[in-house]
Protein backbone atom coordinates (compact mmCIF):
# COMPACT_ATOMS: atom_id res chain seq x y z
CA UNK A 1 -0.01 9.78 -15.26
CA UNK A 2 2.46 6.79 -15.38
CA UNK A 3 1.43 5.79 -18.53
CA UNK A 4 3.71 5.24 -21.32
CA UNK A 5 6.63 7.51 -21.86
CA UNK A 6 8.99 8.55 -24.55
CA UNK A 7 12.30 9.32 -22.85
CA UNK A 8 16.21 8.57 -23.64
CA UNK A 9 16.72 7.64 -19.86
CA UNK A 10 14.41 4.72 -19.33
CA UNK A 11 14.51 5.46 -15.63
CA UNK A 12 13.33 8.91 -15.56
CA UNK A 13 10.39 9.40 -13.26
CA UNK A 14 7.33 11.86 -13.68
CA UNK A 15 6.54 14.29 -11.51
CA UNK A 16 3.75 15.26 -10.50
CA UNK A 17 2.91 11.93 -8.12
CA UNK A 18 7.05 11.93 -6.71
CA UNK A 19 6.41 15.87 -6.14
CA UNK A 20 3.49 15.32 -4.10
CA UNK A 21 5.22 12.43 -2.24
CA UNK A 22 8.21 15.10 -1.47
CA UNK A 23 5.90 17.82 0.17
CA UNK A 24 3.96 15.08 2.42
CA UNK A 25 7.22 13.94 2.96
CA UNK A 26 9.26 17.45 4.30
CA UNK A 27 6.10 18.21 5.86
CA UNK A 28 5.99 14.84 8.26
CA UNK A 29 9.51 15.53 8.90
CA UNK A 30 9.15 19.10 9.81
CA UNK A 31 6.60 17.87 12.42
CA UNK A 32 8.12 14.84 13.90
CA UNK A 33 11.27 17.26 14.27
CA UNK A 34 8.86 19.43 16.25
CA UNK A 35 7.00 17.12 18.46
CA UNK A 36 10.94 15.72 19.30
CA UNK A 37 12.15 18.55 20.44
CA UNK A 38 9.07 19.44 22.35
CA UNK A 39 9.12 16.00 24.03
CA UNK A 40 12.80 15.85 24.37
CA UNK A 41 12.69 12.44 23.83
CA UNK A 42 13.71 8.98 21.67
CA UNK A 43 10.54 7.47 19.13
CA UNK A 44 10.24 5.23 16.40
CA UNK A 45 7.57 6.29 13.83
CA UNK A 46 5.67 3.82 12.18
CA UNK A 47 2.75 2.88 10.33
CA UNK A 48 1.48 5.82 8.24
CA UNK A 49 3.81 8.13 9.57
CA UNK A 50 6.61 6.01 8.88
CA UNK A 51 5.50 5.76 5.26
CA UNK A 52 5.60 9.57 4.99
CA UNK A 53 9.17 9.98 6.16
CA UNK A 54 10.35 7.33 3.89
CA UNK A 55 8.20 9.13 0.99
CA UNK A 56 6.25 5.94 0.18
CA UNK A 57 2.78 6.13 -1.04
CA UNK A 58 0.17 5.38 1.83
CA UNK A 59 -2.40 2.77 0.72
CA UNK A 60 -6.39 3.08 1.37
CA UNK A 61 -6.95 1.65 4.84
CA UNK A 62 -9.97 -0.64 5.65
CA UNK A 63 -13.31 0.99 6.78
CA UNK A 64 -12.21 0.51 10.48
CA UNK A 65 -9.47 2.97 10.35
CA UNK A 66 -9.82 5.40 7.41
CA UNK A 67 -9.97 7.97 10.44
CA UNK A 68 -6.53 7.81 10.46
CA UNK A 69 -6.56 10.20 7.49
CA UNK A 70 -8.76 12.60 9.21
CA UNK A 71 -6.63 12.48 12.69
CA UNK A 72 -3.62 12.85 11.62
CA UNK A 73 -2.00 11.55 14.54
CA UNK A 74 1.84 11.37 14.78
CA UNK A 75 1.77 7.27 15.08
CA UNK A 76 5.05 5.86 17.06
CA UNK A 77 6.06 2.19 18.08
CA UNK A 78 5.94 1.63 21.55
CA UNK A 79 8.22 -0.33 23.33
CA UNK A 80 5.09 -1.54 25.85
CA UNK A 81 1.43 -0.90 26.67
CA UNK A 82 2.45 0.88 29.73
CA UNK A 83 2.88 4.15 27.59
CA UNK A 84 1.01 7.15 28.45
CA UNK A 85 -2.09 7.51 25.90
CA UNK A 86 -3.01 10.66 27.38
CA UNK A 87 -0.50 12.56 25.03
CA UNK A 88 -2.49 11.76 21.49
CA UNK A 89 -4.65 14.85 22.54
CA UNK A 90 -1.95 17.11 24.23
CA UNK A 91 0.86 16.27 21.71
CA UNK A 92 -0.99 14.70 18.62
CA UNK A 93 0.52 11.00 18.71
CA UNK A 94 -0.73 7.68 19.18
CA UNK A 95 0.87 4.28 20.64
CA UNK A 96 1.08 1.30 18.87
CA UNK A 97 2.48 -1.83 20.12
CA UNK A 98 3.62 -4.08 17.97
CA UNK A 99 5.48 -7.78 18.66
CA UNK A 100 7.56 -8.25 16.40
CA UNK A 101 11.33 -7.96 15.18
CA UNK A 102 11.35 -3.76 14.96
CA UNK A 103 13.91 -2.64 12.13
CA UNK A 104 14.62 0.95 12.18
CA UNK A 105 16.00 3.61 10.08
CA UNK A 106 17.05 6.71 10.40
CA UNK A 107 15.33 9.07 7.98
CA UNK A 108 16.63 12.47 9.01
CA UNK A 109 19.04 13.81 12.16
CA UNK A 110 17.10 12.04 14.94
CA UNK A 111 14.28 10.97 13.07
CA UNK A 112 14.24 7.09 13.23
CA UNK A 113 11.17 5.02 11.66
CA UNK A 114 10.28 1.47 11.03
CA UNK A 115 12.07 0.72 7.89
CA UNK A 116 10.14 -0.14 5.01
CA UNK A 117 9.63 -3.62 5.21
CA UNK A 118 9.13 -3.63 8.52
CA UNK A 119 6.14 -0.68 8.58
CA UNK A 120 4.84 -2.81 5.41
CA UNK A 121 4.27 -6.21 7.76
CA UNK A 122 2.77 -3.84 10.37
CA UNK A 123 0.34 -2.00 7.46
CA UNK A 124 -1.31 -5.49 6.45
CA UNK A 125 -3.75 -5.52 9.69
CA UNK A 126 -4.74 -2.41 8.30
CA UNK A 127 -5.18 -2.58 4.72
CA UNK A 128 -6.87 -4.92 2.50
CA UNK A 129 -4.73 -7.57 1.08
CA UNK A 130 -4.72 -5.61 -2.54
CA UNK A 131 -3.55 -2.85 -0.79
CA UNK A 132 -0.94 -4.74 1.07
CA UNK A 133 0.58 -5.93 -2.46
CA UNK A 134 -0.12 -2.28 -3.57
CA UNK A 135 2.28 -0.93 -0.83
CA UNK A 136 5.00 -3.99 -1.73
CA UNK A 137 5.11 -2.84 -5.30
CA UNK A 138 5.28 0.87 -4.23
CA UNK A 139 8.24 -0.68 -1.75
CA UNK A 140 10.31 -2.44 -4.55
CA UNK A 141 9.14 0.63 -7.66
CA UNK A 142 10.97 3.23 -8.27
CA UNK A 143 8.34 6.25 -7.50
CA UNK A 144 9.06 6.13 -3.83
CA UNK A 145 12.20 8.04 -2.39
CA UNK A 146 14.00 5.34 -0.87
CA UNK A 147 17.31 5.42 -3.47
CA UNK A 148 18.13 9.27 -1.31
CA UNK A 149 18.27 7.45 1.71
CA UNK A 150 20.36 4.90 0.11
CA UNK A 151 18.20 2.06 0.98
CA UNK A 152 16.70 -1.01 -1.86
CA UNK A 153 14.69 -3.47 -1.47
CA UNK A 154 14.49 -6.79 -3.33
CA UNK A 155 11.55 -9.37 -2.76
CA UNK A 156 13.79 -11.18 -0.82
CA UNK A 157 13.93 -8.68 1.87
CA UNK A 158 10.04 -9.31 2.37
CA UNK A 159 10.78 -12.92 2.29
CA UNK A 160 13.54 -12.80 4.97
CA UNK A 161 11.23 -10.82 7.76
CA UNK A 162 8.38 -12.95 7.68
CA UNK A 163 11.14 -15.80 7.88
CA UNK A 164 12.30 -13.44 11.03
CA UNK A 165 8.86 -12.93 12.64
CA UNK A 166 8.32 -16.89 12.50
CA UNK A 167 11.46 -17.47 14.32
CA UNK A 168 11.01 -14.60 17.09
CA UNK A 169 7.47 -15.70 17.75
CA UNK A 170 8.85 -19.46 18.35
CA UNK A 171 11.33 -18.09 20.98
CA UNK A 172 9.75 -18.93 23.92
CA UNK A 173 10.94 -16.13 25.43
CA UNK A 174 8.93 -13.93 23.81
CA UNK A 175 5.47 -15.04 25.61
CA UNK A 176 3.71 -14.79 22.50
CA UNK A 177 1.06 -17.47 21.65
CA UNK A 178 -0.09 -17.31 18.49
CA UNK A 179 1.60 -15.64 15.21
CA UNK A 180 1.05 -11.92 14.84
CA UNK A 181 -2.09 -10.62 13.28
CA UNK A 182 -1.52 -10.14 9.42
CA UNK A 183 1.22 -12.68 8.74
CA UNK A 184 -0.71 -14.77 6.75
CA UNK A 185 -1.47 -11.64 4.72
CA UNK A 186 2.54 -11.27 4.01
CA UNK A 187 2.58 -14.61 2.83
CA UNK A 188 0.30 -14.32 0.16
CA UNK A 189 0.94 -11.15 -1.15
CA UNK A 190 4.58 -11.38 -1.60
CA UNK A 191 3.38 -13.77 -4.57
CA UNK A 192 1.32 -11.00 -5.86
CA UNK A 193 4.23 -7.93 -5.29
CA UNK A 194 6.38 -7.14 -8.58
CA UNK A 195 9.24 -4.98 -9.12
CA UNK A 196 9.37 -1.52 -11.19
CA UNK A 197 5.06 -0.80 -10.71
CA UNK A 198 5.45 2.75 -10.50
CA UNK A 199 1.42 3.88 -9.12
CA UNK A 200 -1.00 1.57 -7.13
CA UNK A 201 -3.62 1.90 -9.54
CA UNK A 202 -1.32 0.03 -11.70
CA UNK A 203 -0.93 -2.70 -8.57
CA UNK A 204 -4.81 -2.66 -8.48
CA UNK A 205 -5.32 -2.85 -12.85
CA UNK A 206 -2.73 -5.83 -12.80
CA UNK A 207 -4.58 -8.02 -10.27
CA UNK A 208 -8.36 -7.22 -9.96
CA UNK A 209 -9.22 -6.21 -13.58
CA UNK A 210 -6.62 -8.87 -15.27
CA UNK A 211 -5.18 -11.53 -12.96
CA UNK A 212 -8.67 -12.25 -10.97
CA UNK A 213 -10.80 -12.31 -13.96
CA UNK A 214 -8.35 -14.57 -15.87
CA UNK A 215 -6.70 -12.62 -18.24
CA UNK A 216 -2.63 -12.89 -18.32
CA UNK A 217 -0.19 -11.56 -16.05
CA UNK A 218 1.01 -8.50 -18.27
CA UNK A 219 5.40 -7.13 -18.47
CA UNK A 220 5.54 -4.05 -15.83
CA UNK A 221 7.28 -0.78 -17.44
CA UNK A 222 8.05 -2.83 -20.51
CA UNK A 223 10.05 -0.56 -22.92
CA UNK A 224 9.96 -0.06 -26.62
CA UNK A 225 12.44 0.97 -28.64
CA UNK A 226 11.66 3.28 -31.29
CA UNK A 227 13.65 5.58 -33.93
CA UNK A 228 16.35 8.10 -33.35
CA UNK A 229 17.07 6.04 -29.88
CA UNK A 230 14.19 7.16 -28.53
CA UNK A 231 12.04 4.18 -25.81
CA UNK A 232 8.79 4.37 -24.91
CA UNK A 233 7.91 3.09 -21.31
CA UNK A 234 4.56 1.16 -20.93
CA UNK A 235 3.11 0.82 -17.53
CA UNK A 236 1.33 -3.17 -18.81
CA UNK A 237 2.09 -5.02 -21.67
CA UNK A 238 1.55 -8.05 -23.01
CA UNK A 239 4.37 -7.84 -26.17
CA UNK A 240 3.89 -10.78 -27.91
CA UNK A 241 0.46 -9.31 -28.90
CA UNK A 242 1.71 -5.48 -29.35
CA UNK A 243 -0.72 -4.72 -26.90
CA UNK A 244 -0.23 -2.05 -24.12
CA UNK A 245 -2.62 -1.12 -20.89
CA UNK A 246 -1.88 2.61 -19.83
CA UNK A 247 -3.47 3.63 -16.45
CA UNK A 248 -4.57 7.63 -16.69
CA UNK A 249 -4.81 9.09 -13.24
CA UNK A 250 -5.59 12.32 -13.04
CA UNK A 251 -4.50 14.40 -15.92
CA UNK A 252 -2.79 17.90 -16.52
CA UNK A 253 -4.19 19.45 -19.47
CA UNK A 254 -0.85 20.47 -21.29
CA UNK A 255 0.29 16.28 -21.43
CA UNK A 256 -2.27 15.70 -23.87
CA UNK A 257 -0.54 16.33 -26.77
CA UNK A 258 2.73 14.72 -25.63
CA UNK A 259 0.23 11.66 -24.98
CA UNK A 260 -1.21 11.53 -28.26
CA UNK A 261 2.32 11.76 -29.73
CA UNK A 262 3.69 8.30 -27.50
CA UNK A 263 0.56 6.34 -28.34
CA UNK A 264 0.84 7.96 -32.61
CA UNK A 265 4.98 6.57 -32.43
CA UNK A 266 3.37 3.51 -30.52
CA UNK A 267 0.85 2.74 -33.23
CA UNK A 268 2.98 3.03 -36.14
CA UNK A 269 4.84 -0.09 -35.09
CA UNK A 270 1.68 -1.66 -34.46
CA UNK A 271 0.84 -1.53 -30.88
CA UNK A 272 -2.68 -0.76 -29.78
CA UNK A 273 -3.07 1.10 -26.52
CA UNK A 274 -5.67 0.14 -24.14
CA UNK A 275 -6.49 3.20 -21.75
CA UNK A 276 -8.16 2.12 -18.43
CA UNK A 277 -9.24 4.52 -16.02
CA UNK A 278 -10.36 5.18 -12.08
CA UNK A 279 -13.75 4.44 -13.37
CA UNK A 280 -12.45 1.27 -15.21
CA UNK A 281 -11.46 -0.25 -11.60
CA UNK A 282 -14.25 1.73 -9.25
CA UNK A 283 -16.63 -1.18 -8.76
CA UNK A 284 -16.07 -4.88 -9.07
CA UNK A 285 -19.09 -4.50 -12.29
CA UNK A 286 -16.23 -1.46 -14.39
CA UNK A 287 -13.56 -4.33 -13.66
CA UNK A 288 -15.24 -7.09 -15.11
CA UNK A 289 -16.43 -5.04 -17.93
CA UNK A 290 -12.71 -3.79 -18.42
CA UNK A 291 -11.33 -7.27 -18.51
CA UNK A 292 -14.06 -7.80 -21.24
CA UNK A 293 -12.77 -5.16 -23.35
CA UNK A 294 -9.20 -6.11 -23.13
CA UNK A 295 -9.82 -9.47 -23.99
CA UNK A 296 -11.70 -8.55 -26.99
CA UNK A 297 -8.44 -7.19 -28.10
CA UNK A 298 -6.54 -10.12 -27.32
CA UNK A 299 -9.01 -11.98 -29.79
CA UNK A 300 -8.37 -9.45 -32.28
CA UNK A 301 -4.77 -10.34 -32.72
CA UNK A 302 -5.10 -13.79 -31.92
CA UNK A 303 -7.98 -14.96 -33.28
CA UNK A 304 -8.52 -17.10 -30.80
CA UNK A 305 -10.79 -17.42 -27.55
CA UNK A 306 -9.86 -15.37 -24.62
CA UNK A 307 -11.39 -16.89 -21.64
CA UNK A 308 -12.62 -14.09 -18.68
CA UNK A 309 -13.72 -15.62 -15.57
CA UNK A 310 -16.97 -13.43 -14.94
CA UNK A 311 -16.98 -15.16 -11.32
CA UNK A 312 -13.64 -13.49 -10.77
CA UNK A 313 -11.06 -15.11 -8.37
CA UNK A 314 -11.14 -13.33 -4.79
CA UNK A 315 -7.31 -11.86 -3.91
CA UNK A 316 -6.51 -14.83 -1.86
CA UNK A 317 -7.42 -17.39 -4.28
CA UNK A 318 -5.38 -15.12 -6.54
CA UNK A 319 -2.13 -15.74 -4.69
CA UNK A 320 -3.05 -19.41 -3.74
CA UNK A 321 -3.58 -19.35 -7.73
CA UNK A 322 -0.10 -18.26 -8.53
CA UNK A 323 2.13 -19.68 -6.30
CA UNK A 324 0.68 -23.12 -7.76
CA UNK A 325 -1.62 -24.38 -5.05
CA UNK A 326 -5.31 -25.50 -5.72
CA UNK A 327 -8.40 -23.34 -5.90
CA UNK A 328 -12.43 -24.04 -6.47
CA UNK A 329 -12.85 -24.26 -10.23
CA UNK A 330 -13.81 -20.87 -11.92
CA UNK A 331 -16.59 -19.92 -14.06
CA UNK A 332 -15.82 -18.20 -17.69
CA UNK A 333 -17.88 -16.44 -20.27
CA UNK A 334 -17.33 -14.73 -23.55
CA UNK A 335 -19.23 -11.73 -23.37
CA UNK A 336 -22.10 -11.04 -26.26
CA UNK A 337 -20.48 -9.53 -29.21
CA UNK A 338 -16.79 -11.39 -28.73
CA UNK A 339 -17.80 -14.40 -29.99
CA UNK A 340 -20.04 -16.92 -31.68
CA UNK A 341 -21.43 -18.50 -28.56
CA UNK A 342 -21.79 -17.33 -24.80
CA UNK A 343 -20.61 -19.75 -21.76
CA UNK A 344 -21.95 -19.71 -18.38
């Protein structure tokens, strides 16, 4: 679980989610190593792959390609569509071309990948455009393992390679004709990707139980000082109400009572803890009714109406939404119980 944490170094990072990230990690290394010195040969990893060996979590693909997961292919950029595609069944990779600017890193001795920005512009023709901000915030968070191979990323960087990709795609020499597929994917969700989100459920909370149904845009990893220098972390929080949104993933039995201890020290200074869940974001019907019940305790401390828009914005209105630009009119409704009167 993110959730909130009670630490002296505000920084520190659980582990159960980074330890998993470190197996799938060795283990992608171990076998692009492998198929290398099988092949005798230069490759760039990218795509999934490339996420692996930069210890990034992989987002859920669209319907069209969740058999990714179940291949398991080695995936590698190729420099042209003359490469031989007879070697994903003898050796376990696939080809993918891809025309654009192709930033590398090198991940391990002779291990070279797309580097992170670069494999996250390739992702977003294969991921749905929550996802795509999911894997920006995982990107610029710290639960990745980026900092060991002394690389950072600032928004910035995102900006500067679509800014890149516009440029190379103008150069006539090039030959391309249109923009590449997903750039106008970038472009909207770098207005949706924050710094310091440490899961993707908490990527996925922020925008389609809060932002698209109305609700605030909460602090990420907001931190709470409390006695004998201790801080408590929070993954959402909207301060000026006390108010704190805790995703719980799944759950190891003996954090319990640790848990029940943060959110005791949390409520004696007068914070109330709102746990969602995976259930809480599962269907578009637990999200609505989740923004519901966090708004009710917005009206609790503010006595005041907190609009939900039960017609919920889609994720492109969402980032049209927030980087100022107009959007059809929304729809908003107190649910029964919140309030004296219901709106449609």
């Amino acid at each position: 679980m993110a959730g909130c944490m009670i630490t002296n170094e505000i920084n520190k990072k659980p582990h159960g989610m980074m330890a998993d990230v470190e197996q799938t990690q060795i283990r992608m290394s171990g076998r692009c190593s492998a198929f290398l010195n099988e092949r005798k040969m230069d490759a760039t990893f990218g795509l999934l792959t490339a996420l692996e060996l930069l210890g990034i979590t992989t987002p859920w693909l669209r319907a069209a390609y969740s058999r990714w997961e179940k291949d398991r292919y080695l995936q590698i950029i190729a420099d042209s569509r003359g490469m031989r595609y007879a070697e994903k069944h003898r050796y376990g990779v696939a080809y993918y071309t891809m025309n654009v600017p192709i930033h590398r890193v090198e991940v391990s001795p002779g291990i070279y990948c797309t580097d992170p920005v670069c494999t996250w512009f390739m992702m977003a023709r294969f991921v749905s455009l929550d996802y795509l901000v999911a894997l920006g915030d995982a990107i610029l968070g710290p639960n990745n393992r980026l900092s060991e191979l002394g690389l950072h990323y600032e928004l910035e960087d995102f900006i500067s390679y679509i800014e890149e990709v516009e440029q190379w795609t103008a150069d006539p020499s090039h030959s391309r004709k249109r923009a590449p597929r997903g750039i106008g994917e970038c472009r909207l969700a770098i207005e949706l990707m924050r710094q310091r989100v440490e899961s993707p459920q908490e990527s996925i909370v922020r925008i389609d139980v809060l932002m698209k149904h109305g609700l605030p845009e909460p602090k990420i990893n907001y931190v709470v000082n409390l006695e004998n220098g201790h801080t408590a972390r929070l993954d959402m929080a909207y301060p000026q109400w006390k108010i704190a949104i805790e995703y719980d993933g799944k759950q190891h039995e003996e954090s319990w009572e640790e848990d029940n201890l943060r959110r005791n020290k949390l409520a004696e200074l007068g914070w109330a803890i709102i746990v969602v869940t995976r259930a809480d974001v599962a269907t578009p019907e637990a999200q609505l009714a989740c923004a519901y019940r966090i708004a009710a305790r917005i009206e609790e401390r503010t006595h005041e109406p907190m609009p939900v828009f039960a017609d919920g914005y889609t994720t492109e209105e969402l980032a049209m939404v927030v980087s100022g630009k107009p959007v059809r009119p929304r729809k908003w409704r107190r649910k029964r119980g919140m309030g004296k009167r219901e709106v449609a």
